[in-house]
Coordinates of C-alpha atoms in Angstrom, one line a residue:
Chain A
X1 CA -120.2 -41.1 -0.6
X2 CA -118.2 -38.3 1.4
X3 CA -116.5 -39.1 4.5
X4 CA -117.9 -37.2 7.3
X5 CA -115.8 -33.8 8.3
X6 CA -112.7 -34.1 10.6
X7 CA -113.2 -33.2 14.1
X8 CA -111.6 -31.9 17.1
X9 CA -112.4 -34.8 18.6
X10 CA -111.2 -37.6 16.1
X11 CA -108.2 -35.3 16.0
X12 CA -107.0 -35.7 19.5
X13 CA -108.3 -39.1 19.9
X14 CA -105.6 -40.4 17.1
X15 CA -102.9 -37.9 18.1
X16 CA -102.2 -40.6 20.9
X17 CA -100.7 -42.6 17.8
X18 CA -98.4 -40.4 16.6
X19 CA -95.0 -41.0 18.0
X20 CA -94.8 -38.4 21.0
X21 CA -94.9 -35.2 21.0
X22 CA -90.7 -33.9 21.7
X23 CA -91.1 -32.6 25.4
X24 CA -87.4 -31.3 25.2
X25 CA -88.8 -28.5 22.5
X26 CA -91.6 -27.5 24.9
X27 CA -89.5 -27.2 27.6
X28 CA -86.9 -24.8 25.6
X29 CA -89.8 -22.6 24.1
X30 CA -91.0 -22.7 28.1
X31 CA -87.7 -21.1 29.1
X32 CA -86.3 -18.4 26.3
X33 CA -86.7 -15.9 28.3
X34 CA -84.3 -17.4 31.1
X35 CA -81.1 -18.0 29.5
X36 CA -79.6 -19.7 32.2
X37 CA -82.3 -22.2 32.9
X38 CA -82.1 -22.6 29.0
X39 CA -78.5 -23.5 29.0
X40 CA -78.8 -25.9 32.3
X41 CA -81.9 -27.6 30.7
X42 CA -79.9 -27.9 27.5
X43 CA -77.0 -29.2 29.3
X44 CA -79.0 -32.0 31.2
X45 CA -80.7 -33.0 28.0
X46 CA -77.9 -33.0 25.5
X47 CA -76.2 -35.3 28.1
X48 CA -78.5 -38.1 27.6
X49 CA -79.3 -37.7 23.9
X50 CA -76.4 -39.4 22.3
X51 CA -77.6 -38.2 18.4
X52 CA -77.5 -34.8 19.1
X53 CA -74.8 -35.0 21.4
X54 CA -73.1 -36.3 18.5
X55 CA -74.4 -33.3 16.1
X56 CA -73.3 -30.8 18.9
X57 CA -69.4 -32.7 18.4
X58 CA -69.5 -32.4 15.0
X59 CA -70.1 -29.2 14.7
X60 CA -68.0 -28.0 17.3
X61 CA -64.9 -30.0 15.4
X62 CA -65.9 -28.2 12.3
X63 CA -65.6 -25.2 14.2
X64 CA -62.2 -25.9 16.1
X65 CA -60.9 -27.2 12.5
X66 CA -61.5 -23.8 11.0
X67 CA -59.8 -22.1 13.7
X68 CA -56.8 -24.1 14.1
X69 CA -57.5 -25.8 17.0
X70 CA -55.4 -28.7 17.7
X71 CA -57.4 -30.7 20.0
X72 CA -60.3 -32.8 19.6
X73 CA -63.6 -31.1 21.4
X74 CA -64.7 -34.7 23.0
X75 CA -67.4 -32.7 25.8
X76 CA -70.5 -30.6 25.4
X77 CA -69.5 -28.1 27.3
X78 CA -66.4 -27.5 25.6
X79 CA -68.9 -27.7 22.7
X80 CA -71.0 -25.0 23.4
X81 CA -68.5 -22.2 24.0
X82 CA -67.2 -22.9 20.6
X83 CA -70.1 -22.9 18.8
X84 CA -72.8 -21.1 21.0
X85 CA -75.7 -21.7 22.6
X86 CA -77.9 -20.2 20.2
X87 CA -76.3 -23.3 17.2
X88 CA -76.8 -25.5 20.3
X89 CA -80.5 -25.2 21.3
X90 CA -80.9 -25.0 17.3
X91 CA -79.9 -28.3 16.8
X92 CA -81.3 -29.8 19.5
X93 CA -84.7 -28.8 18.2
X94 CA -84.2 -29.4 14.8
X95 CA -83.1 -33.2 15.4
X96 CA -86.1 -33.6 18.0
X97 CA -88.8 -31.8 16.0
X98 CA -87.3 -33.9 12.9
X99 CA -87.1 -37.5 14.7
X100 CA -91.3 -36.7 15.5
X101 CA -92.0 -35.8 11.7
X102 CA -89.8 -38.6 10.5
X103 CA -92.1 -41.3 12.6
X104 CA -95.2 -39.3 12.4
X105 CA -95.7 -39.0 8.7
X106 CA -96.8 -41.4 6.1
X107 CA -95.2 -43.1 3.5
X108 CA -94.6 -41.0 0.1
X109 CA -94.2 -37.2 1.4
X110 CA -91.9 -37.7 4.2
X111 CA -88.5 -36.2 2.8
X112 CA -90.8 -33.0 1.0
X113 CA -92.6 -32.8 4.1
X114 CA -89.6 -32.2 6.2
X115 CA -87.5 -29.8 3.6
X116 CA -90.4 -27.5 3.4
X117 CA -90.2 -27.6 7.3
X118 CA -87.0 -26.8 7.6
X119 CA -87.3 -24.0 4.6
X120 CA -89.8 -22.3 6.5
X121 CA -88.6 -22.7 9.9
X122 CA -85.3 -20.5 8.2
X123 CA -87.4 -18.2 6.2
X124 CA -89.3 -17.6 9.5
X125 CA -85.9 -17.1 11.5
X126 CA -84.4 -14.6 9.0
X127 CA -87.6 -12.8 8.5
X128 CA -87.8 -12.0 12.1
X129 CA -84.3 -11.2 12.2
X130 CA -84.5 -8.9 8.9
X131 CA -87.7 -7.1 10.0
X132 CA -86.1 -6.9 13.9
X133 CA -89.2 -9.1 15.3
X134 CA -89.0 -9.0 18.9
X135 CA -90.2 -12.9 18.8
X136 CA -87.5 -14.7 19.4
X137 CA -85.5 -16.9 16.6
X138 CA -86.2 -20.1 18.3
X139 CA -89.7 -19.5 18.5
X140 CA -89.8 -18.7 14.7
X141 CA -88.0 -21.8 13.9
X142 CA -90.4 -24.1 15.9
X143 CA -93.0 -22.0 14.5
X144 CA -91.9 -22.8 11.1
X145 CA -91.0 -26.3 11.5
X146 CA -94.6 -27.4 13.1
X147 CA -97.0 -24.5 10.8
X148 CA -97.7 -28.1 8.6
X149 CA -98.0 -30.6 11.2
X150 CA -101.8 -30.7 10.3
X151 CA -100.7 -32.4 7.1
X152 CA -99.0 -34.6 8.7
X153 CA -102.0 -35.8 10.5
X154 CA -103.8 -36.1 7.5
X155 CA -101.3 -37.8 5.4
X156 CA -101.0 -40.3 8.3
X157 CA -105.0 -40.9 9.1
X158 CA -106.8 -39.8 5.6
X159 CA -103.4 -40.4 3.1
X160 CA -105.8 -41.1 -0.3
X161 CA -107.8 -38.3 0.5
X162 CA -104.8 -36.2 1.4
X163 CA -103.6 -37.0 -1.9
X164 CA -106.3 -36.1 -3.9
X165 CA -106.1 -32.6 -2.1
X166 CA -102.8 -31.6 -3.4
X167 CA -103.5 -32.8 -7.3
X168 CA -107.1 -31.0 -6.9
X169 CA -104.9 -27.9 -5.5
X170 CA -101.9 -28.2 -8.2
X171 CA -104.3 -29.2 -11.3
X172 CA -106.9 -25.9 -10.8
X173 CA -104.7 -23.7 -8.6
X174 CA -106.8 -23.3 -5.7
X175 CA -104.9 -23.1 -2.3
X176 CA -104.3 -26.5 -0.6
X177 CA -106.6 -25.1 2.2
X178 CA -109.3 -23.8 0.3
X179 CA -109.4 -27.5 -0.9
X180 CA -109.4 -29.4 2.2
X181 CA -112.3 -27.5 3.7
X182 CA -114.0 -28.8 0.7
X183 CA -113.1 -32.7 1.4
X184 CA -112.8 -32.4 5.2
X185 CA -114.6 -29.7 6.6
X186 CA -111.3 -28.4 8.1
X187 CA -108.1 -27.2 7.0
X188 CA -104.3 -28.7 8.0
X189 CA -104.3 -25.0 9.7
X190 CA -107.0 -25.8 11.8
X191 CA -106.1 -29.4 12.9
X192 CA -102.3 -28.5 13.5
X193 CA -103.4 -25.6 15.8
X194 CA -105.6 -28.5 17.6
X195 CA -102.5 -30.6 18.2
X196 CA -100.4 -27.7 19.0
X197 CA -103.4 -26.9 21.9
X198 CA -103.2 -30.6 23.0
X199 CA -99.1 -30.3 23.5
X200 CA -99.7 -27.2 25.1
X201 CA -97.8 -25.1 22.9
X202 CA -97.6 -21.5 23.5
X203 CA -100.5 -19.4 22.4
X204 CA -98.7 -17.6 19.7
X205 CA -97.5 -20.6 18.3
X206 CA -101.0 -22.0 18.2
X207 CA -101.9 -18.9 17.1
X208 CA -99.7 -19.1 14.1
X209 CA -100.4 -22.3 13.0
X210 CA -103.8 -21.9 12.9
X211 CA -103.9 -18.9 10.6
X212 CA -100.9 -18.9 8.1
X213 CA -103.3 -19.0 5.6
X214 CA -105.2 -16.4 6.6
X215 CA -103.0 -13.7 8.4
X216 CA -105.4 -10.8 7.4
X217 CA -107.2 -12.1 10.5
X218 CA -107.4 -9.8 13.3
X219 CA -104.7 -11.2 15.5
X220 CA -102.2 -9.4 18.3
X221 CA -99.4 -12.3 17.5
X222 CA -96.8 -10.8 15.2
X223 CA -96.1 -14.3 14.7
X224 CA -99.4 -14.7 12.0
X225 CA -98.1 -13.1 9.3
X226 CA -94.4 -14.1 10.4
X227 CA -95.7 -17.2 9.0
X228 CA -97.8 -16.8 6.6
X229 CA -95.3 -14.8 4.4
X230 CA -92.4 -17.3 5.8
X231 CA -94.8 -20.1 3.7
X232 CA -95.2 -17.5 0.7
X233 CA -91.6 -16.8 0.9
X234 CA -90.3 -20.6 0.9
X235 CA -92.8 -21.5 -2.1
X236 CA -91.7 -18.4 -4.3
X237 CA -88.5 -19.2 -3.8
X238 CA -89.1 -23.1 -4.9
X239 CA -87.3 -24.2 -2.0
X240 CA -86.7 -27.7 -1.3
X241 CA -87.5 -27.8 -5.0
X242 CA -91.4 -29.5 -4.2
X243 CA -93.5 -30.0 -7.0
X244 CA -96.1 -28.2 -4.7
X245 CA -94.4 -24.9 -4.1
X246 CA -96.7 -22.7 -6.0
X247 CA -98.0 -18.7 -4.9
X248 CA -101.1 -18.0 -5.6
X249 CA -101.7 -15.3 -3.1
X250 CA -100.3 -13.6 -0.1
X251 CA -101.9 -11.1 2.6
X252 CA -100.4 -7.5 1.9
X253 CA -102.0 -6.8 5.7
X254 CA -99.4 -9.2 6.8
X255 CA -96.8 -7.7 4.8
X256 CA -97.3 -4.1 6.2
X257 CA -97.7 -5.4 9.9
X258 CA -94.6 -6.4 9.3
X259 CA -92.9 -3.4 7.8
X260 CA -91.7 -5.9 4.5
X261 CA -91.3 -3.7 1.4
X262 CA -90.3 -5.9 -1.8
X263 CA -88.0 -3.7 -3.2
X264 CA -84.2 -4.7 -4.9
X265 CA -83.0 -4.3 -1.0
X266 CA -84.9 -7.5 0.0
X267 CA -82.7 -9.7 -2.3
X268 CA -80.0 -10.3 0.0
X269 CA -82.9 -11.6 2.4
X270 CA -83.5 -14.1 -0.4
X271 CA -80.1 -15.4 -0.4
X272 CA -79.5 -15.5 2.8
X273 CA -82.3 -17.6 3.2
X274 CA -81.8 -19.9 0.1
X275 CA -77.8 -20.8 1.4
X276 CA -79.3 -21.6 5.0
X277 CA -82.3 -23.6 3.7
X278 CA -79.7 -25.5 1.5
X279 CA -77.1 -25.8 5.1
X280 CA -80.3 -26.8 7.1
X281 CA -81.8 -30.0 5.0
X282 CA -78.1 -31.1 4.4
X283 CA -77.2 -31.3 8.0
X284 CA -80.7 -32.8 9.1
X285 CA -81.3 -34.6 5.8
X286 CA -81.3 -38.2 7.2
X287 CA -84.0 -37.6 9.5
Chain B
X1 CA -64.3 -11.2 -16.1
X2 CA -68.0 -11.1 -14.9
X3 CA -69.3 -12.5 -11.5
X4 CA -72.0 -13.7 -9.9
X5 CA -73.3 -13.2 -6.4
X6 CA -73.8 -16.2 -4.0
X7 CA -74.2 -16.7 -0.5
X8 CA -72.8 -20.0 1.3
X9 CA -72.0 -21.3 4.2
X10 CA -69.3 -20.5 5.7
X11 CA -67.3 -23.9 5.7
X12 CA -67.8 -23.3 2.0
X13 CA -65.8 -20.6 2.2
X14 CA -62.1 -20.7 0.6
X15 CA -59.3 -18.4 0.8
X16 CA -59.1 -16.1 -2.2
X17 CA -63.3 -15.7 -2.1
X18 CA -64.4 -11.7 -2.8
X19 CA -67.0 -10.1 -0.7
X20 CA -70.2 -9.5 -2.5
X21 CA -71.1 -7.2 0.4
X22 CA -69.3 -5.9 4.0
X23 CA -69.1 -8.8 6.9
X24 CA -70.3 -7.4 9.9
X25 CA -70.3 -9.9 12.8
X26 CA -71.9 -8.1 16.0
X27 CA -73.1 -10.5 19.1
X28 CA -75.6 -9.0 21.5
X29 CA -75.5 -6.0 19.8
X30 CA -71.8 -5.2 20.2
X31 CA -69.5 -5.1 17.1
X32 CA -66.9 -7.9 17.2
X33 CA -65.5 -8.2 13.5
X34 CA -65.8 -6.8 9.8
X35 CA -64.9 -6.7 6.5
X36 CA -65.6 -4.4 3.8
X37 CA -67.4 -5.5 0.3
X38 CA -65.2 -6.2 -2.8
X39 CA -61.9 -7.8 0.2
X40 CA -60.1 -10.8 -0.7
X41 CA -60.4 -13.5 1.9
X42 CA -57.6 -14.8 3.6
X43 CA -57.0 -17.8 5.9
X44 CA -56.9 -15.8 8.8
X45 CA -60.2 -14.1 8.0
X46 CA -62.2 -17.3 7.6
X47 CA -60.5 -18.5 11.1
X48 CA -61.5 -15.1 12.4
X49 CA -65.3 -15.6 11.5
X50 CA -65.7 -19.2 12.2
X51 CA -63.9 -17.7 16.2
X52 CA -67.1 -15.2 16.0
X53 CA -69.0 -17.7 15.3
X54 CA -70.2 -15.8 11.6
X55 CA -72.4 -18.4 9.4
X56 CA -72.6 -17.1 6.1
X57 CA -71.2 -14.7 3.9
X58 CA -72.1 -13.4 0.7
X59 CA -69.2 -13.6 -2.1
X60 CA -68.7 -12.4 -5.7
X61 CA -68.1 -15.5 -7.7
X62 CA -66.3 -15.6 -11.3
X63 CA -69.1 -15.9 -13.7
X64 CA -67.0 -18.6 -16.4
X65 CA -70.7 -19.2 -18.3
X66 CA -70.8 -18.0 -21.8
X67 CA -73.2 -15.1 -23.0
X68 CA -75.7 -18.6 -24.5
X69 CA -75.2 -20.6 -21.4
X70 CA -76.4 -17.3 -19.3
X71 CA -79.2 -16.6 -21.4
X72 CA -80.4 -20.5 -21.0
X73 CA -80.1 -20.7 -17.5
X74 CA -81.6 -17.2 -16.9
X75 CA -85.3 -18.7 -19.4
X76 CA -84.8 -22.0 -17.2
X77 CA -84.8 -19.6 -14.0
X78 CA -87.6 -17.5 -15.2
X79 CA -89.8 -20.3 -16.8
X80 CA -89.7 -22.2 -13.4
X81 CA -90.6 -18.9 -11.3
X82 CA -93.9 -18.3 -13.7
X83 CA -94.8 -21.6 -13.4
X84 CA -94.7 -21.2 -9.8
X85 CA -96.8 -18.1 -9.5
X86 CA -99.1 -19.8 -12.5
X87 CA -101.8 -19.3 -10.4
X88 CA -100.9 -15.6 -8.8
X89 CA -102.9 -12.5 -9.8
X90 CA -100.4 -10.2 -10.2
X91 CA -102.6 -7.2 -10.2
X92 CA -102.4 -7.6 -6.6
X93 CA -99.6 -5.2 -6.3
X94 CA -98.2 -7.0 -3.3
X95 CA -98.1 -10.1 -5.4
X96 CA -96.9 -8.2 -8.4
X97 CA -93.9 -7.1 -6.0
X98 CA -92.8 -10.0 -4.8
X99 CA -93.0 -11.9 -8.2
X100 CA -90.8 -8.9 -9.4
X101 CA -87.9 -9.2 -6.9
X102 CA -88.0 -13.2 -6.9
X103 CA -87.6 -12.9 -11.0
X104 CA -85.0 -10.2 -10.2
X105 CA -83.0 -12.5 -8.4
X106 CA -83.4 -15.6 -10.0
X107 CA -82.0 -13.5 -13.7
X108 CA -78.8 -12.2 -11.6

């Protein structure tokens, strides 16, 4: 016999027992528009988060290392001039965002899970940057590191069924979503965009989430089929190397709202993105 | 001798790397530094874009593969990007695009 379908309501009654929400990352998306109650809240936060305090140092030695430097950068501060705020906030999402999906997901998919995060939290970043999106690159990476988070719910509360989605998917080709609506009544699209409402995410976040599968949908938020091709993108180009990457179709509506051609002048895009992806997972790969 | 393009990281970068394609490191719109494609890297220029804070770059690598060993790893490439877009109908032009450029770059 079926399990009933998922509902709003069983969704948000277990989100309570996923590890909490990061409110650092909500509080950064709150203030991108205000970059100097960005940098103060950074500042304060970075303070008393001794991992990516420690990321922040690293990075910033790296940094001095390459440009002769001869002292040791010991301070944040310090830090943050060297490397920029932009490298900072960056990695104090990434760590955050990373440390929830680490604790959050279930045994089994954890490390794929998080590479094809990160891949399309860059492919998201560079697409807005290579199209000139006004959304801004933080958003994009958020965006891209939370579009799956509804798989993580449903690898953590439904894992055997969750499963037997992705071998259904891979053995006849159908899209991962197509499938779930099958078994659950609701995609991962759908019950991410429910948790992204509970953590009162921004509404074109939610937006985003909710319909990277479907960006023909009629939708103001440029960041639907930012997404949606971000996904397309990170699967053609087998990144993170998942046995699941597979392209079966992608929205050409999205494409033109977005003013992508794929012509020979997009392949720099690709590399771009593939050397980043690669830098990204390496830094964060232990979370 | 032929090469092969590649982007990296810039702490990946060594002295003596060729440009694929022109540096051009601009911060809030202003141009700070640049390079043109085809320059030899020096010392200083890697400590000049890690001080403007440049990430990556893209570089013409010597290709030391033989004419076989590119021919195998150019099937391997294309064999893994059909089986990816196995289930892709590519008379969707857009689809049939992007299958194109991603089998394009995966043969260079």
């Amino acid at each position: 016999m079926s399990k009933p379908c998922i509902t709003r309501d069983e969704v948000l009654s277990r989100a309570d027992e996923l590890p909490a929400f990061p409110r650092i990352v909500v509080e950064i998306l709150a203030t991108l528009d205000d970059p100097d109650a960005s940098l103060a809240l950074l500042t304060e936060h970075i303070k008393q988060d001794p991992v990516i305090t420690a990321r922040v140092l690293a990075m910033a030695n790296n940094a001095a290392a390459r440009t002769r430097r001869l002292s040791m950068v010991r301070d944040v501060f310090t830090a943050t001039s060297l490397i920029g705020v932009g490298r900072v906030r960056e990695t104090a999402i990434t760590t955050r965002v990373g440390h929830f999906v680490a604790g959050g997901v279930g045994s089994g998919r954890g490390m794929g899970f998080w590479r094809h995060s990160v891949a399309v939290g860059v492919c998201s970043e560079e697409l807005a940057q290579h199209v000139a999106l006004r959304t801004p690159g933080d958003l994009a990476l958020v965006a891209g590191l939370l579009h799956d988070v509804g798989q993580l719910w449903l690898s953590r509360f439904r894992p055997d069924t969750s499963h037997e989605s992705w071998n259904e998917a891979l053995a006849h080709n159908d899209g991962i979503d197509v499938v779930e609506r099958e078994r659950f009544g609701v995609d991962h699209a759908e019950i991410g965009a429910w948790l992204a409402e509970h953590w009162k995410l921004p509404t074109s976040l939610i937006s985003g989430i909710r319909h990277h599968h479907d960006a023909g949908t009629e939708s103001d938020e440029l960041l639907v089929p930012l997404l949606h091709v971000a996904e397309v993108l990170s699967n053609a180009l087998d990144l993170g190397r998942r046995a699941e990457n597979r392209v079966t179709r992608i929205s050409s509506t999205a494409c033109s709202r977005l003013g992508i051609v794929w012509d020979e002048n997009i392949r720099p895009l690709f590399g771009r993105i593939e050397a980043r992806s690669a830098h990204a997972t390496s830094i964060f790969r232990h979370e | 001798m032929r090469t092969r393009p590649r982007y990296l990281p810039l702490i990946e970068a060594e002295p003596g790397m060729v440009l694929g394609t022109p540096v051009r490191v601009t911060r809030q719109g202003q141009h700070r530094y640049s390079l043109p494609a085809g320059h030899r890297l020096t010392g200083d220029n890697l400590r000049q874009l890690a001080a403007h804070h440049a990430e990556f770059i893209f570089v013409a690598e010597p290709d030391s593969r033989s004419d076989e060993e590119v021919a195998v790893d150019a099937a391997n490439a294309a064999h893994r990007v059909l089986d990816i877009f196995s289930g892709a109908d590519l008379a969707d032009p857009t689809l049939a695009a992007l299958f194109d450029q991603v089998l394009a770059y995966r043969s260079a």
